[in-house]
Structure formats: structure tokens, C-alpha cells
Coordinates of C-alpha atoms in Angstrom, one line a residue:
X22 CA 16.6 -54.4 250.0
X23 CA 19.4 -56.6 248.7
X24 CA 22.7 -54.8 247.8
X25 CA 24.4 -55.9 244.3
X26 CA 27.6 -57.6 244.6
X27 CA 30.5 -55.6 243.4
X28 CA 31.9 -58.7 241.6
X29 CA 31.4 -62.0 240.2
X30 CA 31.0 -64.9 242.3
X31 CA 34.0 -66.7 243.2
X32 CA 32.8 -69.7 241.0
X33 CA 32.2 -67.8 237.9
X34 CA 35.9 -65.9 238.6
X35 CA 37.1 -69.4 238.7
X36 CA 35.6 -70.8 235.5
X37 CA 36.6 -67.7 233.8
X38 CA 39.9 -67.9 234.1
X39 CA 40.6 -71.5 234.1
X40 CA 39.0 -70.7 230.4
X41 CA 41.8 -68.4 229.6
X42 CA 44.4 -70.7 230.2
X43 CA 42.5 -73.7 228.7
X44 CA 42.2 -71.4 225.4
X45 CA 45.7 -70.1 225.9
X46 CA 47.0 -73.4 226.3
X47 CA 45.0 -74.7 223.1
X48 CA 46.4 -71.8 220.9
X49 CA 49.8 -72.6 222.2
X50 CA 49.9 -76.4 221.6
X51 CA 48.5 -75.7 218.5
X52 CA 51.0 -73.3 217.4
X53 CA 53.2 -75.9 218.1
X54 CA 52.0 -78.8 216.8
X55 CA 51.0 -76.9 213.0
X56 CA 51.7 -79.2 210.3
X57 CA 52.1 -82.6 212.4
X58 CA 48.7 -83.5 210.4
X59 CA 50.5 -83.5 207.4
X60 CA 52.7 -86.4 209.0
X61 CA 56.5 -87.1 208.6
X62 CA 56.5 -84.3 211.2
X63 CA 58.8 -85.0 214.6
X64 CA 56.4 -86.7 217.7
X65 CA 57.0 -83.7 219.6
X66 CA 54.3 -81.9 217.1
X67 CA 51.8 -84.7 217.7
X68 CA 52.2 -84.6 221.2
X69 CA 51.8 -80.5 220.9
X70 CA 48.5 -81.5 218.9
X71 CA 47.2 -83.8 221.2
X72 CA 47.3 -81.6 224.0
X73 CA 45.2 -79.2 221.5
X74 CA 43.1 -81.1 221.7
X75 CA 43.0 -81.7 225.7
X76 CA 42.8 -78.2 226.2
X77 CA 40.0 -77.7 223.9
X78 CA 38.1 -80.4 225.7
X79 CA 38.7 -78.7 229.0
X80 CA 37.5 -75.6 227.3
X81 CA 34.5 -76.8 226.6
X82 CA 34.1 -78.7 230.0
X83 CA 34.0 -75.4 231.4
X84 CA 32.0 -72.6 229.0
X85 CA 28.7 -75.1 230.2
X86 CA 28.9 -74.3 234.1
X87 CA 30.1 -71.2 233.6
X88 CA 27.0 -70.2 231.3
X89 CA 25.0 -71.8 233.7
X90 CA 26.3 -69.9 236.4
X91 CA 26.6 -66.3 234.3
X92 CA 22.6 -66.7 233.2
X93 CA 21.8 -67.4 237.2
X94 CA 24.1 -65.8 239.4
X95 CA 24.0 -62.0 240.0
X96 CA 25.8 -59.6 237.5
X97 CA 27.3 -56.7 239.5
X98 CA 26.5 -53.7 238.0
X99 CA 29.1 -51.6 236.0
X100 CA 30.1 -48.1 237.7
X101 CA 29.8 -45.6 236.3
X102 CA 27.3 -47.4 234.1
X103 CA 28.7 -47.4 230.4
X104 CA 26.5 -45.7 227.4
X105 CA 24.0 -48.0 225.5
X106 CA 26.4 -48.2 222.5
X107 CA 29.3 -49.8 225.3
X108 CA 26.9 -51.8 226.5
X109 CA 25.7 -53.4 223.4
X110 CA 28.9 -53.9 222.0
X111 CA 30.3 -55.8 225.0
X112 CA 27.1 -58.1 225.0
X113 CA 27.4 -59.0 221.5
X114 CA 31.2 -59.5 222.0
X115 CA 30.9 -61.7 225.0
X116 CA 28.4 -63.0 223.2
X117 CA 30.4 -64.3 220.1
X118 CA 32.7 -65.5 222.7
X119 CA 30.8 -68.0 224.2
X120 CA 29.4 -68.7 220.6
X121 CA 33.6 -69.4 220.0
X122 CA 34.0 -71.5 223.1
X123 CA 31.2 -73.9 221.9
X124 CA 31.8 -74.1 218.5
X125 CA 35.3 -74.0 218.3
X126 CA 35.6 -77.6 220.6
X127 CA 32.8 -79.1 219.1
X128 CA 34.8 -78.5 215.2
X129 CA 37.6 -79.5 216.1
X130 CA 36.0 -83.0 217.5
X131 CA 34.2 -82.8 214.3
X132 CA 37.1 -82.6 212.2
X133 CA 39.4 -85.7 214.3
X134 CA 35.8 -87.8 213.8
X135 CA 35.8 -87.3 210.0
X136 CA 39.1 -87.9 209.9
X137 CA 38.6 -91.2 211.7
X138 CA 40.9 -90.5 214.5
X139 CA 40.2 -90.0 218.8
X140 CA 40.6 -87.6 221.0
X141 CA 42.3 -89.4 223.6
X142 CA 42.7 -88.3 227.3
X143 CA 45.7 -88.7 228.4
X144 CA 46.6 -90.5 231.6
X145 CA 43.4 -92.7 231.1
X146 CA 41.7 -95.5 229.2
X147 CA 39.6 -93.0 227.7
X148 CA 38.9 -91.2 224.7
X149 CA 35.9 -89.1 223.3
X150 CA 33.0 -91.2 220.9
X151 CA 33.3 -90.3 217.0
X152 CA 30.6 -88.0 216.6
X153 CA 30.5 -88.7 212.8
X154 CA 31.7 -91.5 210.5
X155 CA 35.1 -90.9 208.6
X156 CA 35.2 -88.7 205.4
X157 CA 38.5 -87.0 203.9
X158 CA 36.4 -83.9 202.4
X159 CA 34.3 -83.5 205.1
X160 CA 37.9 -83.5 207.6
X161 CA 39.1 -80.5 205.2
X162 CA 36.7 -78.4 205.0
X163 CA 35.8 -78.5 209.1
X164 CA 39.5 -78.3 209.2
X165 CA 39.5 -75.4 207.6
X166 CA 36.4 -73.4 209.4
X167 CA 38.0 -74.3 212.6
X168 CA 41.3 -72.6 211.7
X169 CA 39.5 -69.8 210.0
X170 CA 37.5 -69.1 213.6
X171 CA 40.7 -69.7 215.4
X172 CA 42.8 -66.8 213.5
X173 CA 39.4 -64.8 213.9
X174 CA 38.9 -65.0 217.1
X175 CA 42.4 -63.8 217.9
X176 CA 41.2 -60.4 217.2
X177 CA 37.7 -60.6 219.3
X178 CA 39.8 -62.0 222.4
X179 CA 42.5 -59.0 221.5
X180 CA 39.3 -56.8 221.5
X181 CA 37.6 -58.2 224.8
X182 CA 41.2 -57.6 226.2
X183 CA 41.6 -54.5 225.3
X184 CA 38.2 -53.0 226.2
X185 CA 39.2 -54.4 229.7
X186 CA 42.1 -52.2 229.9
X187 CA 39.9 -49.7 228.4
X188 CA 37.1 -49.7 230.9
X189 CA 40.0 -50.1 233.9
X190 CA 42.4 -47.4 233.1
X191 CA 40.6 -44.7 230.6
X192 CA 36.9 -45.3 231.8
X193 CA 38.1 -46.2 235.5
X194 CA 35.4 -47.9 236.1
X195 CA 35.0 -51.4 237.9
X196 CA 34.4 -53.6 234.7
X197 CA 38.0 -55.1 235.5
X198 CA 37.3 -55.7 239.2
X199 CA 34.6 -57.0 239.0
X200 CA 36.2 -60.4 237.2
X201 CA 39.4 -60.3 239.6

């Protein structure tokens, strides 16, 4: 008889939150590059925008071994076990969260593509293939789906947050622990 684990592996830990601060960092730098596309903006901007997009590659670097690892490796049970209703909810908002780590990357490398430009990584010779060829209406309206996700999404991660804190100090269960 095997005994569950009472949390996550270390790797998945690991991916998890090296996706927070990827997605942190990509709300950030894009926060503080807004408007640079418009040009005539200061370099400081651009550079702000082209760590968006870093980040947003290093996001998405990471949502594939860590689905790999969350479909494979053990989930440790949730004690006391939530209701049905709880535990629907949080698979269908974990689920539109790694439904937002895919798409989200993959738009905004849509949207540089149509708009003919690279993401380049920085310190090397490198930069990402165009996945489509170069067209201005295409560019706007990705543009704007991506942006539209992005100020949606604040509110699911506020949500996922929040039922964290929920589950840790109202539920006190060991939801929390078991991702620390």
C-alpha cells in the first residue's frame, strides 16, 4: 500500500513558481513598455517590451514540462477533501489557466509575426521563426485578443490567489502546502 504524498513534487513546485514570476515579470515589462508600439516612445519602453516578450517565452518554456509533469506525477490529495462544487470550480479555473499560459505566448508571437517583427533573445544570436507572414490587420486584431486575455486573466489569477488564501486560512486545509 503506497501512501499519497502530502505535496507536489519538487519539480512541479519548481515549474510552478518559476511560472509566477515569468507571468509576473511579463505583466510588469508590459506595463512598462505600453505604447512603445506606437513608436516615438523613449528606448527604455522598447526595452520594457522586449523583455515582454522574454518572459512570455519563458512562460511558455515552462507550462509544457510542467503539464507533463502535473498529468503524470502524483496529486496529493486535499485534506479535508473540498465539496464537489470546490472541486469543480478549481479544475476548470486551473484549467483556464493553463489554457492562458498557452495561448497567451503563442498570441503574442502571433501578433510580432504579423507585424513582421522577431522576438529576439537577448544575449544570443537567436531569435524565434515568424510563425506567419506580415499583415497590419491581422497584427491589430491578435493585438487586441492578447490584451483582452491579458486584463482578463488578471481577475482568474486574483481568483486562483485568492481561493489559496481561502482554502489556507478559512478552509485550513493543506491546498496551500501542498504547492510550497
Amino acid at each position: 500500500m503506497s501512501m499519497s504524498p502530502a505535496r507536489y513534487g519538487l519539480s512541479l513546485r519548481i515549474t510552478h513558481w518559476a511560472t509566477v514570476v515569468a507571468v509576473l515579470a511579463a505583466y510588469l515589462f508590459a506595463n512598462m513598455g505600453e505604447g512603445s508600439e506606437e513608436g516615438g516612445v523613449a528606448t527604455s519602453g522598447m526595452q520594457a517590451m522586449q523583455w515582454h516578450y522574454v518572459a512570455g517565452i519563458i512562460v511558455l518554456l515552462f507550462v509544457i514540462p510542467r503539464l507533463v509533469l502535473r498529468i503524470y506525477a502524483p496529486t496529493p490529495p486535499i485534506v479535508p477533501a473540498p465539496g464537489s462544487i470546490t472541486a469543480l470550480t478549481a479544475r476548470l479555473v486551473h484549467l483556464a489557466l493553463y489554457v492562458f499560459l498557452i495561448v497567451q505566448p503563442v498570441l503574442g508571437w502571433l501578433q510580432l509575426s504579423y507585424g513582421g517583427e522577431q522576438v529576439v533573445v537577448p544575449w544570443l544570436d537567436w531569435h524565434l521563426p515568424a510563425l506567419v507572414h506580415p499583415d497590419a490587420q491581422a497584427k491589430e486584431i491578435v493585438g487586441e485578443v492578447h490584451e483582452l486575455i491579458g486584463n482578463v486573466f488578471y481577475a482568474v489569477i486574483a481568483l486562483h490567489i485568492l481561493a489559496a488564501l481561502w482554502h489556507h486560512f478559512m478552509r485550513r486545509d493543506n491546498t496551500l502546502k501542498r504547492m510550497l
